[in-house]
Amino acid sequence: MRWASPLPSLVLMTGRETIMEARDTDLKKDLDATLQTRRELGEEYESALVDSFLEKVDQRIDGAVERRVRRQFAEQQMVAARDARSPGATDSWGERFGFGIVSLVLAVPLSAIGAGTAHLPGLIVSWVGIVGVNAVQAARSHPGLFGTRRRASKDGDWQE
C-alpha cells in the first residue's frame, strides 16, 4: 500500500516566504528501507528497526531546530548591530556641540545675504531655515523632544 500525499510537492511557508520541499526524499527512502528490512527480518527485529528509524528522525529534527535557532540568533545579532549604529545611539555631546557651532558660523553669512538681497523678509527666511535645520537635528538626536513619546501597550509592545 503506497501513501499518496494530497499536498503539492512544494509548500510556501508564510512569513519568511521561502519555498521548502514538503516531502524529504532521504527520510522517505530511509522509511522504505526500514519497512523492507522489517519484511525480510521479521517481527522480532521490529522494535530495533523502529528505534533506528526514530533516531534518524530525531537527528533530522535536531538539525532543523539547530539551523533555525542559529538563523534567529544571527537575525537578532543583526538587529542589535543595526540598533547600535542608529543615529541616536552614536550621537555624542561633541557631535551636537560641533553641529551647533557650524550652524552659528553659517548663520552669519546667511543672515547677511538674506538681509542684503531681500531686507527683513530675507533675514526672516534665512533664520527660519537655520532654526528648522537645528530643530530637525534635535528631533533626530532626541526622539521624544517634541512630544512624540513612546508608551508601552498592554502586551509589552512599544507604540508611537
XYZ file of C-alpha atoms in Angstrom, residues 4 12-13 15 21 26 29 52 69 86-87 90-94 97 119 121 130 137 140-141 146 148 154 157:
27
model
C -0.048 9.497 -1.720
C 5.116 28.161 0.597
C 5.909 28.998 4.203
C 6.197 34.907 6.992
C 10.084 20.656 -0.155
C 16.044 10.950 2.054
C 13.991 6.359 1.430
C 16.834 3.127 14.475
C 17.969 28.732 16.230
C 21.422 54.044 14.712
C 21.948 57.826 14.699
C 26.102 57.308 18.142
C 25.376 60.999 18.816
C 27.711 62.334 21.435
C 27.925 65.695 23.153
C 30.824 66.653 20.868
C 28.223 70.874 20.037
C 15.926 93.056 3.596
C 11.861 89.170 4.757
C 18.567 77.840 10.336
C 18.848 67.744 14.242
C 16.877 63.186 15.399
C 19.110 63.228 18.480
C 8.770 67.428 20.587
C 6.005 62.206 20.419
C -0.707 46.042 27.467
C 4.986 46.326 22.563
